[in-house]
Amino acid sequence: MKPNLQSLADLDRVIHEPSRLMLAMILSTVESADFLFLQRETGLTKGNLSAHLSKLEKAGYVKIEKTFKGKYPLTICKLTPAGRKALTDYRLTLEKGLGKTKR
Amino acid sequence: MQTELRRLEQHVQSHWFRDGLGEMVGGLVFILLGVYFAVVEYLGDTSMLGGLLQAGLILVLLGLAYLGRRVMLGLKAKYVVPRAGFVEYRVDKERQSSRRIGAAALAAVIAALMVLSIPMPSVLNWLVVITGFLVGLMLVFAQARMLEIRRFYLYAAISLLLGILGGLSGFSDGYALGIYYGAMGLVFVAAGLFVWQRFLKDNPLPEPGDEA
């Protein structure tokens, strides 16, 4: 694949941020996951995780549902079809831009 | 990136086995299966109850699988979700159907061997050896390799070993199978308890009001 560096300018900046990329990738492998699971998997602080999830939700990439399980609040997060497409497009753009670059 | 995604998927899916409940409940199911085979052997073909139990092998297998899953989901919701979070897995229909076909094939082979009682050299009880080998194979391919959980390689080796020991025990089919499943069940329960203990230590219960 021939590298096309200019295409890197088209990268989705919502997804491009490392923490949000990590969240989108985790959510892409599951149907849904809750806040605690995402926190354990990413190692982010509650504040950071909350902020990044809000940005993904605002972009329409993640759907968030807040409920309660007994005395514990339960926040369920799910990647939307738009989020899945954004992640796929991000991956393709990155591959197109970098190509098979040497290490 | 595709490889990284696959690794991430494996890692997330292996979350299901991080608490050891799978082994504990699976172990109890194996012990019940062992009791079933021993009881069928004890009652014999001639008694009506023995005949009915023997004919209902597939129903017993399905019933135990259903019961095991219900118990495990209940325990996970009560004890695991508040500590490690909730995750709902994507259903890969292609992979799920190939797993079902594999499990059905395994059950069919064991059932066919039981019904046909294929004559084999009498030094070994081949039914138990083959069962130990097939269960070991399933543990390697469905768990150890697919999810990269190394302790399942150990369970597979133990299954093979118990199968051979059961085969050499000199007991009839039913008792030998009963011993194999019972011993394998005990191994699973003991290993599950060990993993569960470590899971509880690594995942303390959050304070009420925190996310769960």
PDB file of C-alpha atoms in Angstrom:
ATOM      1  CA  MET A   1       0.000   0.000   0.000  1.00  0.00           C
ATOM      2  CA  LYS A   2       1.389   3.405  -1.017  1.00  0.00           C
ATOM      3  CA  PRO A   3       1.493   5.849   1.914  1.00  0.00           C
ATOM      4  CA  ASN A   4      -0.732   8.888   1.482  1.00  0.00           C
ATOM      5  CA  LEU A   5       0.269  11.195   4.298  1.00  0.00           C
ATOM      6  CA  GLN A   6      -2.224  13.901   3.383  1.00  0.00           C
ATOM      7  CA  SER A   7      -5.092  11.575   4.249  1.00  0.00           C
ATOM      8  CA  LEU A   8      -3.922  11.653   7.879  1.00  0.00           C
ATOM      9  CA  ALA A   9      -5.320  15.186   8.080  1.00  0.00           C
ATOM     10  CA  ASP A  10      -8.782  13.624   7.702  1.00  0.00           C
ATOM     11  CA  LEU A  11      -8.425  11.537  10.860  1.00  0.00           C
ATOM     12  CA  ASP A  12     -11.433  11.824  13.157  1.00  0.00           C
ATOM     13  CA  ARG A  13     -10.098  13.822  16.095  1.00  0.00           C
ATOM     14  CA  VAL A  14     -12.806  12.610  18.452  1.00  0.00           C
ATOM     15  CA  ILE A  15     -11.574   9.034  18.007  1.00  0.00           C
ATOM     16  CA  HIS A  16      -7.906  10.000  17.559  1.00  0.00           C
ATOM     17  CA  GLU A  17      -7.373  10.941  21.233  1.00  0.00           C
ATOM     18  CA  PRO A  18      -5.665   7.872  22.862  1.00  0.00           C
ATOM     19  CA  SER A  19      -8.085   7.442  25.781  1.00  0.00           C
ATOM     20  CA  ARG A  20     -11.133   7.753  23.532  1.00  0.00           C
ATOM     21  CA  LEU A  21      -9.550   5.406  20.980  1.00  0.00           C
ATOM     22  CA  MET A  22      -9.019   2.899  23.783  1.00  0.00           C
ATOM     23  CA  LEU A  23     -12.662   3.256  24.885  1.00  0.00           C
ATOM     24  CA  ALA A  24     -13.985   2.954  21.326  1.00  0.00           C
ATOM     25  CA  MET A  25     -11.846  -0.138  20.726  1.00  0.00           C
ATOM     26  CA  ILE A  26     -13.011  -1.828  23.932  1.00  0.00           C
ATOM     27  CA  LEU A  27     -16.645  -1.000  23.235  1.00  0.00           C
ATOM     28  CA  SER A  28     -16.279  -2.254  19.646  1.00  0.00           C
ATOM     29  CA  THR A  29     -15.515  -5.747  20.962  1.00  0.00           C
ATOM     30  CA  VAL A  30     -18.588  -5.955  23.231  1.00  0.00           C
ATOM     31  CA  GLU A  31     -22.311  -5.307  23.026  1.00  0.00           C
ATOM     32  CA  SER A  32     -22.215  -2.990  26.040  1.00  0.00           C
ATOM     33  CA  ALA A  33     -20.149  -2.400  29.164  1.00  0.00           C
ATOM     34  CA  ASP A  34     -20.555  -0.401  32.342  1.00  0.00           C
ATOM     35  CA  PHE A  35     -18.491   2.440  33.775  1.00  0.00           C
ATOM     36  CA  LEU A  36     -16.667   0.260  36.302  1.00  0.00           C
ATOM     37  CA  PHE A  37     -15.637  -2.283  33.683  1.00  0.00           C
ATOM     38  CA  LEU A  38     -14.330   0.479  31.401  1.00  0.00           C
ATOM     39  CA  GLN A  39     -12.488   2.082  34.297  1.00  0.00           C
ATOM     40  CA  ARG A  40     -10.810  -1.222  35.227  1.00  0.00           C
ATOM     41  CA  GLU A  41      -9.870  -1.949  31.620  1.00  0.00           C
ATOM     42  CA  THR A  42      -8.532   1.494  30.710  1.00  0.00           C
ATOM     43  CA  GLY A  43      -7.005   2.493  34.054  1.00  0.00           C
ATOM     44  CA  LEU A  44      -8.474   5.994  33.662  1.00  0.00           C
ATOM     45  CA  THR A  45      -9.636   8.014  36.652  1.00  0.00           C
ATOM     46  CA  LYS A  46     -13.398   8.450  37.139  1.00  0.00           C
ATOM     47  CA  GLY A  47     -13.223  12.101  36.084  1.00  0.00           C
ATOM     48  CA  ASN A  48     -11.194  11.395  32.966  1.00  0.00           C
ATOM     49  CA  LEU A  49     -13.350   8.459  31.952  1.00  0.00           C
ATOM     50  CA  SER A  50     -16.516  10.481  32.478  1.00  0.00           C
ATOM     51  CA  ALA A  51     -15.163  13.375  30.381  1.00  0.00           C
ATOM     52  CA  HIS A  52     -14.081  11.131  27.492  1.00  0.00           C
ATOM     53  CA  LEU A  53     -17.359   9.219  27.510  1.00  0.00           C
ATOM     54  CA  SER A  54     -19.257  12.515  27.400  1.00  0.00           C
ATOM     55  CA  LYS A  55     -17.256  13.602  24.329  1.00  0.00           C
ATOM     56  CA  LEU A  56     -17.956  10.301  22.600  1.00  0.00           C
ATOM     57  CA  GLU A  57     -21.636  10.604  23.512  1.00  0.00           C
ATOM     58  CA  LYS A  58     -21.782  14.191  22.233  1.00  0.00           C
ATOM     59  CA  ALA A  59     -20.306  13.039  18.899  1.00  0.00           C
ATOM     60  CA  GLY A  60     -23.040  10.385  18.704  1.00  0.00           C
ATOM     61  CA  TYR A  61     -20.497   7.549  18.941  1.00  0.00           C
ATOM     62  CA  VAL A  62     -21.548   6.173  22.315  1.00  0.00           C
ATOM     63  CA  LYS A  63     -24.970   5.743  23.896  1.00  0.00           C
ATOM     64  CA  ILE A  64     -25.036   6.038  27.692  1.00  0.00           C
ATOM     65  CA  GLU A  65     -27.829   4.771  29.938  1.00  0.00           C
ATOM     66  CA  LYS A  66     -27.820   5.526  33.658  1.00  0.00           C
ATOM     67  CA  THR A  67     -29.679   3.177  35.985  1.00  0.00           C
ATOM     68  CA  PHE A  68     -29.303   1.739  39.484  1.00  0.00           C
ATOM     69  CA  LYS A  69     -28.438  -1.767  40.626  1.00  0.00           C
ATOM     70  CA  GLY A  70     -29.519  -1.878  44.254  1.00  0.00           C
ATOM     71  CA  LYS A  71     -27.648   0.895  46.000  1.00  0.00           C
ATOM     72  CA  TYR A  72     -25.030   1.195  43.243  1.00  0.00           C
ATOM     73  CA  PRO A  73     -25.442   3.495  40.231  1.00  0.00           C
ATOM     74  CA  LEU A  74     -24.963   1.618  36.959  1.00  0.00           C
ATOM     75  CA  THR A  75     -23.858   3.436  33.802  1.00  0.00           C
ATOM     76  CA  ILE A  76     -24.126   1.285  30.708  1.00  0.00           C
ATOM     77  CA  CYS A  77     -22.193   2.374  27.610  1.00  0.00           C
ATOM     78  CA  LYS A  78     -22.711   1.116  24.090  1.00  0.00           C
ATOM     79  CA  LEU A  79     -20.991   1.978  20.825  1.00  0.00           C
ATOM     80  CA  THR A  80     -23.566   3.271  18.319  1.00  0.00           C
ATOM     81  CA  PRO A  81     -23.546   2.259  14.621  1.00  0.00           C
ATOM     82  CA  ALA A  82     -22.095   5.725  13.915  1.00  0.00           C
ATOM     83  CA  GLY A  83     -19.356   5.006  16.476  1.00  0.00           C
ATOM     84  CA  ARG A  84     -18.551   1.673  14.851  1.00  0.00           C
ATOM     85  CA  LYS A  85     -18.353   3.319  11.440  1.00  0.00           C
ATOM     86  CA  ALA A  86     -16.160   6.120  12.808  1.00  0.00           C
ATOM     87  CA  LEU A  87     -13.747   3.563  14.298  1.00  0.00           C
ATOM     88  CA  THR A  88     -13.609   1.576  11.043  1.00  0.00           C
ATOM     89  CA  ASP A  89     -13.062   4.765   9.008  1.00  0.00           C
ATOM     90  CA  TYR A  90     -10.367   5.845  11.463  1.00  0.00           C
ATOM     91  CA  ARG A  91      -8.560   2.544  11.040  1.00  0.00           C
ATOM     92  CA  LEU A  92      -8.779   2.688   7.242  1.00  0.00           C
ATOM     93  CA  THR A  93      -7.586   6.297   7.126  1.00  0.00           C
ATOM     94  CA  LEU A  94      -4.650   5.445   9.383  1.00  0.00           C
ATOM     95  CA  GLU A  95      -3.721   2.431   7.264  1.00  0.00           C
ATOM     96  CA  LYS A  96      -4.016   4.493   4.092  1.00  0.00           C
ATOM     97  CA  GLY A  97      -1.891   7.269   5.551  1.00  0.00           C
ATOM     98  CA  LEU A  98       0.836   5.151   7.040  1.00  0.00           C
ATOM     99  CA  GLY A  99       0.745   2.242   4.645  1.00  0.00           C
ATOM    100  CA  LYS A 100       3.223  -0.519   5.361  1.00  0.00           C
ATOM    101  CA  THR A 101       5.815   1.784   6.886  1.00  0.00           C
ATOM    102  CA  LYS A 102       9.082   0.298   8.102  1.00  0.00           C
ATOM    103  CA  ARG A 103       9.607   0.087  11.831  1.00  0.00           C
TER     104      ARG A 103
ATOM    105  CA  MET B   1      -4.478  -3.075  14.062  1.00  0.00           C
ATOM    106  CA  GLN B   2      -6.731  -5.973  13.178  1.00  0.00           C
ATOM    107  CA  THR B   3      -4.476  -8.258  15.234  1.00  0.00           C
ATOM    108  CA  GLU B   4      -4.555  -5.803  18.123  1.00  0.00           C
ATOM    109  CA  LEU B   5      -8.351  -5.715  17.949  1.00  0.00           C
ATOM    110  CA  ARG B   6      -8.474  -9.513  18.009  1.00  0.00           C
ATOM    111  CA  ARG B   7      -6.155  -9.544  21.038  1.00  0.00           C
ATOM    112  CA  LEU B   8      -8.290  -6.933  22.747  1.00  0.00           C
ATOM    113  CA  GLU B   9     -11.397  -8.963  21.980  1.00  0.00           C
ATOM    114  CA  GLN B  10      -9.743 -12.058  23.492  1.00  0.00           C
ATOM    115  CA  HIS B  11      -8.739 -10.056  26.547  1.00  0.00           C
ATOM    116  CA  VAL B  12     -12.256  -8.671  27.060  1.00  0.00           C
ATOM    117  CA  GLN B  13     -13.859 -12.085  26.505  1.00  0.00           C
ATOM    118  CA  SER B  14     -11.487 -13.699  28.984  1.00  0.00           C
ATOM    119  CA  HIS B  15     -13.057 -11.360  31.592  1.00  0.00           C
ATOM    120  CA  TRP B  16     -15.824 -13.984  31.876  1.00  0.00           C
ATOM    121  CA  PHE B  17     -13.318 -16.450  33.382  1.00  0.00           C
ATOM    122  CA  ARG B  18     -11.443 -14.036  35.656  1.00  0.00           C
ATOM    123  CA  ASP B  19     -13.551 -14.827  38.718  1.00  0.00           C
ATOM    124  CA  GLY B  20     -13.384 -18.642  38.668  1.00  0.00           C
ATOM    125  CA  LEU B  21     -17.184 -18.993  38.866  1.00  0.00           C
ATOM    126  CA  GLY B  22     -17.170 -20.705  35.472  1.00  0.00           C
ATOM    127  CA  GLU B  23     -14.925 -23.443  36.828  1.00  0.00           C
ATOM    128  CA  MET B  24     -16.850 -23.765  40.103  1.00  0.00           C
ATOM    129  CA  VAL B  25     -20.274 -24.075  38.462  1.00  0.00           C
ATOM    130  CA  GLY B  26     -18.857 -26.197  35.618  1.00  0.00           C
ATOM    131  CA  GLY B  27     -17.218 -28.414  38.231  1.00  0.00           C
ATOM    132  CA  LEU B  28     -20.522 -28.912  40.043  1.00  0.00           C
ATOM    133  CA  VAL B  29     -22.167 -29.794  36.723  1.00  0.00           C
ATOM    134  CA  PHE B  30     -19.400 -32.345  36.075  1.00  0.00           C
ATOM    135  CA  ILE B  31     -19.893 -33.849  39.554  1.00  0.00           C
ATOM    136  CA  LEU B  32     -23.658 -34.174  38.922  1.00  0.00           C
ATOM    137  CA  LEU B  33     -22.883 -35.785  35.557  1.00  0.00           C
ATOM    138  CA  GLY B  34     -20.549 -38.217  37.322  1.00  0.00           C
ATOM    139  CA  VAL B  35     -23.310 -39.089  39.807  1.00  0.00           C
ATOM    140  CA  TYR B  36     -25.698 -39.596  36.867  1.00  0.00           C
ATOM    141  CA  PHE B  37     -23.383 -42.105  35.148  1.00  0.00           C
ATOM    142  CA  ALA B  38     -22.713 -43.971  38.400  1.00  0.00           C
ATOM    143  CA  VAL B  39     -26.439 -44.153  39.236  1.00  0.00           C
ATOM    144  CA  VAL B  40     -27.289 -45.406  35.724  1.00  0.00           C
ATOM    145  CA  GLU B  41     -24.623 -48.097  36.078  1.00  0.00           C
ATOM    146  CA  TYR B  42     -25.841 -49.037  39.569  1.00  0.00           C
ATOM    147  CA  LEU B  43     -29.480 -49.320  38.473  1.00  0.00           C
ATOM    148  CA  GLY B  44     -28.565 -51.288  35.335  1.00  0.00           C
ATOM    149  CA  ASP B  45     -30.427 -51.678  32.043  1.00  0.00           C
ATOM    150  CA  THR B  46     -33.003 -54.025  33.447  1.00  0.00           C
ATOM    151  CA  SER B  47     -34.647 -51.602  35.894  1.00  0.00           C
ATOM    152  CA  MET B  48     -37.193 -49.189  34.440  1.00  0.00           C
ATOM    153  CA  LEU B  49     -35.637 -46.147  36.140  1.00  0.00           C
ATOM    154  CA  GLY B  50     -32.167 -47.121  34.900  1.00  0.00           C
ATOM    155  CA  GLY B  51     -33.469 -47.509  31.350  1.00  0.00           C
ATOM    156  CA  LEU B  52     -35.269 -44.173  31.495  1.00  0.00           C
ATOM    157  CA  LEU B  53     -32.211 -42.391  32.873  1.00  0.00           C
ATOM    158  CA  GLN B  54     -29.984 -43.922  30.204  1.00  0.00           C
ATOM    159  CA  ALA B  55     -32.373 -42.925  27.432  1.00  0.00           C
ATOM    160  CA  GLY B  56     -32.542 -39.381  28.771  1.00  0.00           C
ATOM    161  CA  LEU B  57     -28.771 -38.682  28.521  1.00  0.00           C
ATOM    162  CA  ILE B  58     -29.183 -35.818  26.037  1.00  0.00           C
ATOM    163  CA  LEU B  59     -31.959 -34.284  28.177  1.00  0.00           C
ATOM    164  CA  VAL B  60     -29.752 -34.572  31.278  1.00  0.00           C
ATOM    165  CA  LEU B  61     -26.854 -32.886  29.431  1.00  0.00           C
ATOM    166  CA  LEU B  62     -29.079 -30.064  28.166  1.00  0.00           C
ATOM    167  CA  GLY B  63     -30.757 -29.652  31.568  1.00  0.00           C
ATOM    168  CA  LEU B  64     -27.433 -29.470  33.407  1.00  0.00           C
ATOM    169  CA  ALA B  65     -26.051 -26.973  30.862  1.00  0.00           C
ATOM    170  CA  TYR B  66     -29.151 -24.775  31.258  1.00  0.00           C
ATOM    171  CA  LEU B  67     -29.123 -25.006  35.053  1.00  0.00           C
ATOM    172  CA  GLY B  68     -25.383 -24.289  35.200  1.00  0.00           C
ATOM    173  CA  ARG B  69     -25.758 -21.200  33.025  1.00  0.00           C
ATOM    174  CA  ARG B  70     -28.682 -19.845  35.083  1.00  0.00           C
ATOM    175  CA  VAL B  71     -26.815 -20.343  38.360  1.00  0.00           C
ATOM    176  CA  MET B  72     -23.658 -18.758  36.961  1.00  0.00           C
ATOM    177  CA  LEU B  73     -25.482 -15.696  35.571  1.00  0.00           C
ATOM    178  CA  GLY B  74     -27.241 -15.230  38.926  1.00  0.00           C
ATOM    179  CA  LEU B  75     -23.980 -15.477  40.880  1.00  0.00           C
ATOM    180  CA  LYS B  76     -22.182 -13.136  38.482  1.00  0.00           C
ATOM    181  CA  ALA B  77     -24.933 -10.514  38.742  1.00  0.00           C
ATOM    182  CA  LYS B  78     -24.844 -10.668  42.537  1.00  0.00           C
ATOM    183  CA  TYR B  79     -21.134 -10.994  43.312  1.00  0.00           C
ATOM    184  CA  VAL B  80     -19.060 -10.117  40.228  1.00  0.00           C
ATOM    185  CA  VAL B  81     -20.786  -7.104  38.634  1.00  0.00           C
ATOM    186  CA  PRO B  82     -20.506  -4.890  41.764  1.00  0.00           C
ATOM    187  CA  ARG B  83     -16.773  -5.670  41.971  1.00  0.00           C
ATOM    188  CA  ALA B  84     -15.519  -5.887  38.386  1.00  0.00           C
ATOM    189  CA  GLY B  85     -18.239  -4.249  36.339  1.00  0.00           C
ATOM    190  CA  PHE B  86     -20.776  -5.387  33.830  1.00  0.00           C
ATOM    191  CA  VAL B  87     -20.058  -6.448  30.280  1.00  0.00           C
ATOM    192  CA  GLU B  88     -22.421  -7.858  27.697  1.00  0.00           C
ATOM    193  CA  TYR B  89     -20.618  -9.780  24.970  1.00  0.00           C
ATOM    194  CA  ARG B  90     -21.344  -9.510  21.268  1.00  0.00           C
ATOM    195  CA  VAL B  91     -22.831 -12.675  19.894  1.00  0.00           C
ATOM    196  CA  ASP B  92     -20.682 -13.929  17.056  1.00  0.00           C
ATOM    197  CA  LYS B  93     -23.285 -16.131  15.387  1.00  0.00           C
ATOM    198  CA  GLU B  94     -20.742 -17.912  13.187  1.00  0.00           C
ATOM    199  CA  ARG B  95     -18.466 -18.760  16.132  1.00  0.00           C
ATOM    200  CA  GLN B  96     -21.428 -19.646  18.370  1.00  0.00           C
ATOM    201  CA  SER B  97     -22.859 -22.081  15.847  1.00  0.00           C
ATOM    202  CA  SER B  98     -19.469 -23.749  15.305  1.00  0.00           C
ATOM    203  CA  ARG B  99     -19.129 -24.141  19.095  1.00  0.00           C
ATOM    204  CA  ARG B 100     -22.607 -25.659  19.295  1.00  0.00           C
ATOM    205  CA  ILE B 101     -21.791 -28.029  16.458  1.00  0.00           C
ATOM    206  CA  GLY B 102     -18.571 -29.013  18.269  1.00  0.00           C
ATOM    207  CA  ALA B 103     -20.373 -29.626  21.571  1.00  0.00           C
ATOM    208  CA  ALA B 104     -23.168 -31.560  19.830  1.00  0.00           C
ATOM    209  CA  ALA B 105     -20.582 -33.660  17.964  1.00  0.00           C
ATOM    210  CA  LEU B 106     -18.801 -34.406  21.243  1.00  0.00           C
ATOM    211  CA  ALA B 107     -22.070 -35.440  22.929  1.00  0.00           C
ATOM    212  CA  ALA B 108     -23.023 -37.521  19.890  1.00  0.00           C
ATOM    213  CA  VAL B 109     -19.668 -39.353  19.825  1.00  0.00           C
ATOM    214  CA  ILE B 110     -19.910 -40.175  23.552  1.00  0.00           C
ATOM    215  CA  ALA B 111     -23.559 -41.240  23.241  1.00  0.00           C
ATOM    216  CA  ALA B 112     -22.798 -43.367  20.167  1.00  0.00           C
ATOM    217  CA  LEU B 113     -19.877 -45.045  21.927  1.00  0.00           C
ATOM    218  CA  MET B 114     -22.107 -45.807  24.903  1.00  0.00           C
ATOM    219  CA  VAL B 115     -24.902 -47.212  22.784  1.00  0.00           C
ATOM    220  CA  LEU B 116     -22.709 -49.201  20.415  1.00  0.00           C
ATOM    221  CA  SER B 117     -20.211 -50.336  23.066  1.00  0.00           C
ATOM    222  CA  ILE B 118     -17.609 -50.777  20.335  1.00  0.00           C
ATOM    223  CA  PRO B 119     -15.437 -53.787  21.174  1.00  0.00           C
ATOM    224  CA  MET B 120     -11.928 -52.559  21.962  1.00  0.00           C
ATOM    225  CA  PRO B 121      -8.918 -54.227  23.584  1.00  0.00           C
ATOM    226  CA  SER B 122     -10.082 -54.982  27.112  1.00  0.00           C
ATOM    227  CA  VAL B 123      -6.929 -53.700  28.861  1.00  0.00           C
ATOM    228  CA  LEU B 124      -8.363 -50.169  28.713  1.00  0.00           C
ATOM    229  CA  ASN B 125     -11.847 -48.765  29.139  1.00  0.00           C
ATOM    230  CA  TRP B 126     -11.706 -46.804  25.870  1.00  0.00           C
ATOM    231  CA  LEU B 127     -14.913 -44.861  26.479  1.00  0.00           C
ATOM    232  CA  VAL B 128     -13.349 -42.995  29.409  1.00  0.00           C
ATOM    233  CA  VAL B 129     -10.028 -42.491  27.604  1.00  0.00           C
ATOM    234  CA  ILE B 130     -11.824 -41.009  24.579  1.00  0.00           C
ATOM    235  CA  THR B 131     -14.031 -38.852  26.846  1.00  0.00           C
ATOM    236  CA  GLY B 132     -10.955 -37.506  28.641  1.00  0.00           C
ATOM    237  CA  PHE B 133      -9.275 -36.814  25.308  1.00  0.00           C
ATOM    238  CA  LEU B 134     -12.324 -35.084  23.768  1.00  0.00           C
ATOM    239  CA  VAL B 135     -13.016 -32.936  26.854  1.00  0.00           C
ATOM    240  CA  GLY B 136      -9.312 -32.012  26.897  1.00  0.00           C
ATOM    241  CA  LEU B 137      -9.459 -31.108  23.211  1.00  0.00           C
ATOM    242  CA  MET B 138     -12.501 -28.906  23.808  1.00  0.00           C
ATOM    243  CA  LEU B 139     -10.773 -27.177  26.728  1.00  0.00           C
ATOM    244  CA  VAL B 140      -7.729 -26.461  24.572  1.00  0.00           C
ATOM    245  CA  PHE B 141      -9.550 -25.155  21.507  1.00  0.00           C
ATOM    246  CA  ALA B 142     -12.646 -23.494  22.992  1.00  0.00           C
ATOM    247  CA  GLN B 143     -10.957 -21.884  26.005  1.00  0.00           C
ATOM    248  CA  ALA B 144      -7.162 -22.036  26.173  1.00  0.00           C
ATOM    249  CA  ARG B 145      -6.358 -21.147  22.565  1.00  0.00           C
ATOM    250  CA  MET B 146      -9.381 -19.013  21.687  1.00  0.00           C
ATOM    251  CA  LEU B 147      -9.199 -16.861  24.819  1.00  0.00           C
ATOM    252  CA  GLU B 148      -5.534 -17.387  25.688  1.00  0.00           C
ATOM    253  CA  ILE B 149      -6.250 -18.516  29.246  1.00  0.00           C
ATOM    254  CA  ARG B 150      -3.303 -20.718  30.087  1.00  0.00           C
ATOM    255  CA  ARG B 151      -4.766 -22.557  33.067  1.00  0.00           C
ATOM    256  CA  PHE B 152      -7.134 -24.327  30.666  1.00  0.00           C
ATOM    257  CA  TYR B 153      -4.128 -26.137  29.148  1.00  0.00           C
ATOM    258  CA  LEU B 154      -3.527 -27.583  32.616  1.00  0.00           C
ATOM    259  CA  TYR B 155      -7.185 -28.648  32.898  1.00  0.00           C
ATOM    260  CA  ALA B 156      -6.904 -30.302  29.458  1.00  0.00           C
ATOM    261  CA  ALA B 157      -3.800 -32.229  30.573  1.00  0.00           C
ATOM    262  CA  ILE B 158      -5.586 -33.296  33.790  1.00  0.00           C
ATOM    263  CA  SER B 159      -8.611 -34.400  31.737  1.00  0.00           C
ATOM    264  CA  LEU B 160      -6.384 -36.551  29.529  1.00  0.00           C
ATOM    265  CA  LEU B 161      -4.620 -38.008  32.570  1.00  0.00           C
ATOM    266  CA  LEU B 162      -7.885 -38.741  34.408  1.00  0.00           C
ATOM    267  CA  GLY B 163      -9.272 -40.325  31.241  1.00  0.00           C
ATOM    268  CA  ILE B 164      -6.287 -42.676  31.016  1.00  0.00           C
ATOM    269  CA  LEU B 165      -6.429 -43.466  34.758  1.00  0.00           C
ATOM    270  CA  GLY B 166     -10.195 -44.078  34.480  1.00  0.00           C
ATOM    271  CA  GLY B 167      -9.517 -46.312  31.508  1.00  0.00           C
ATOM    272  CA  LEU B 168      -6.994 -48.334  33.475  1.00  0.00           C
ATOM    273  CA  SER B 169      -9.138 -48.504  36.627  1.00  0.00           C
ATOM    274  CA  GLY B 170     -10.853 -51.708  35.592  1.00  0.00           C
ATOM    275  CA  PHE B 171     -14.333 -50.362  36.390  1.00  0.00           C
ATOM    276  CA  SER B 172     -17.260 -50.775  34.016  1.00  0.00           C
ATOM    277  CA  ASP B 173     -18.244 -47.876  31.672  1.00  0.00           C
ATOM    278  CA  GLY B 174     -20.710 -46.137  33.986  1.00  0.00           C
ATOM    279  CA  TYR B 175     -18.567 -46.233  37.121  1.00  0.00           C
ATOM    280  CA  ALA B 176     -15.411 -45.276  35.223  1.00  0.00           C
ATOM    281  CA  LEU B 177     -17.230 -42.320  33.626  1.00  0.00           C
ATOM    282  CA  GLY B 178     -18.664 -41.418  37.037  1.00  0.00           C
ATOM    283  CA  ILE B 179     -15.174 -41.387  38.540  1.00  0.00           C
ATOM    284  CA  TYR B 180     -13.762 -39.380  35.609  1.00  0.00           C
ATOM    285  CA  TYR B 181     -16.490 -36.687  35.723  1.00  0.00           C
ATOM    286  CA  GLY B 182     -16.509 -36.588  39.525  1.00  0.00           C
ATOM    287  CA  ALA B 183     -12.722 -36.175  39.742  1.00  0.00           C
ATOM    288  CA  MET B 184     -12.667 -33.625  36.916  1.00  0.00           C
ATOM    289  CA  GLY B 185     -15.486 -31.743  38.668  1.00  0.00           C
ATOM    290  CA  LEU B 186     -13.511 -31.657  41.912  1.00  0.00           C
ATOM    291  CA  VAL B 187     -10.464 -30.324  40.036  1.00  0.00           C
ATOM    292  CA  PHE B 188     -12.613 -27.560  38.487  1.00  0.00           C
ATOM    293  CA  VAL B 189     -14.231 -26.631  41.822  1.00  0.00           C
ATOM    294  CA  ALA B 190     -10.866 -26.506  43.631  1.00  0.00           C
ATOM    295  CA  ALA B 191      -9.256 -24.437  40.845  1.00  0.00           C
ATOM    296  CA  GLY B 192     -12.326 -22.177  40.689  1.00  0.00           C
ATOM    297  CA  LEU B 193     -12.166 -21.549  44.446  1.00  0.00           C
ATOM    298  CA  PHE B 194      -8.500 -20.584  44.125  1.00  0.00           C
ATOM    299  CA  VAL B 195      -9.232 -18.155  41.258  1.00  0.00           C
ATOM    300  CA  TRP B 196     -12.299 -16.799  43.107  1.00  0.00           C
ATOM    301  CA  GLN B 197     -10.237 -16.078  46.216  1.00  0.00           C
ATOM    302  CA  ARG B 198      -7.688 -14.143  44.138  1.00  0.00           C
ATOM    303  CA  PHE B 199     -10.485 -12.322  42.314  1.00  0.00           C
ATOM    304  CA  LEU B 200     -12.049 -11.163  45.619  1.00  0.00           C
ATOM    305  CA  LYS B 201      -8.663  -9.932  46.809  1.00  0.00           C
ATOM    306  CA  ASP B 202      -7.967  -8.014  43.581  1.00  0.00           C
ATOM    307  CA  ASN B 203     -11.482  -6.587  43.245  1.00  0.00           C
ATOM    308  CA  PRO B 204     -12.753  -5.155  46.514  1.00  0.00           C
ATOM    309  CA  LEU B 205     -16.391  -4.116  46.764  1.00  0.00           C
ATOM    310  CA  PRO B 206     -16.788  -0.384  46.006  1.00  0.00           C
ATOM    311  CA  GLU B 207     -18.365   1.920  48.588  1.00  0.00           C
ATOM    312  CA  PRO B 208     -22.166   2.307  48.235  1.00  0.00           C
ATOM    313  CA  GLY B 209     -22.807   5.238  45.888  1.00  0.00           C
ATOM    314  CA  ASP B 210     -19.749   4.455  43.757  1.00  0.00           C
ATOM    315  CA  GLU B 211     -20.270   3.023  40.285  1.00  0.00           C
ATOM    316  CA  ALA B 212     -21.047  -0.676  39.996  1.00  0.00           C
TER     317      ALA B 212
END
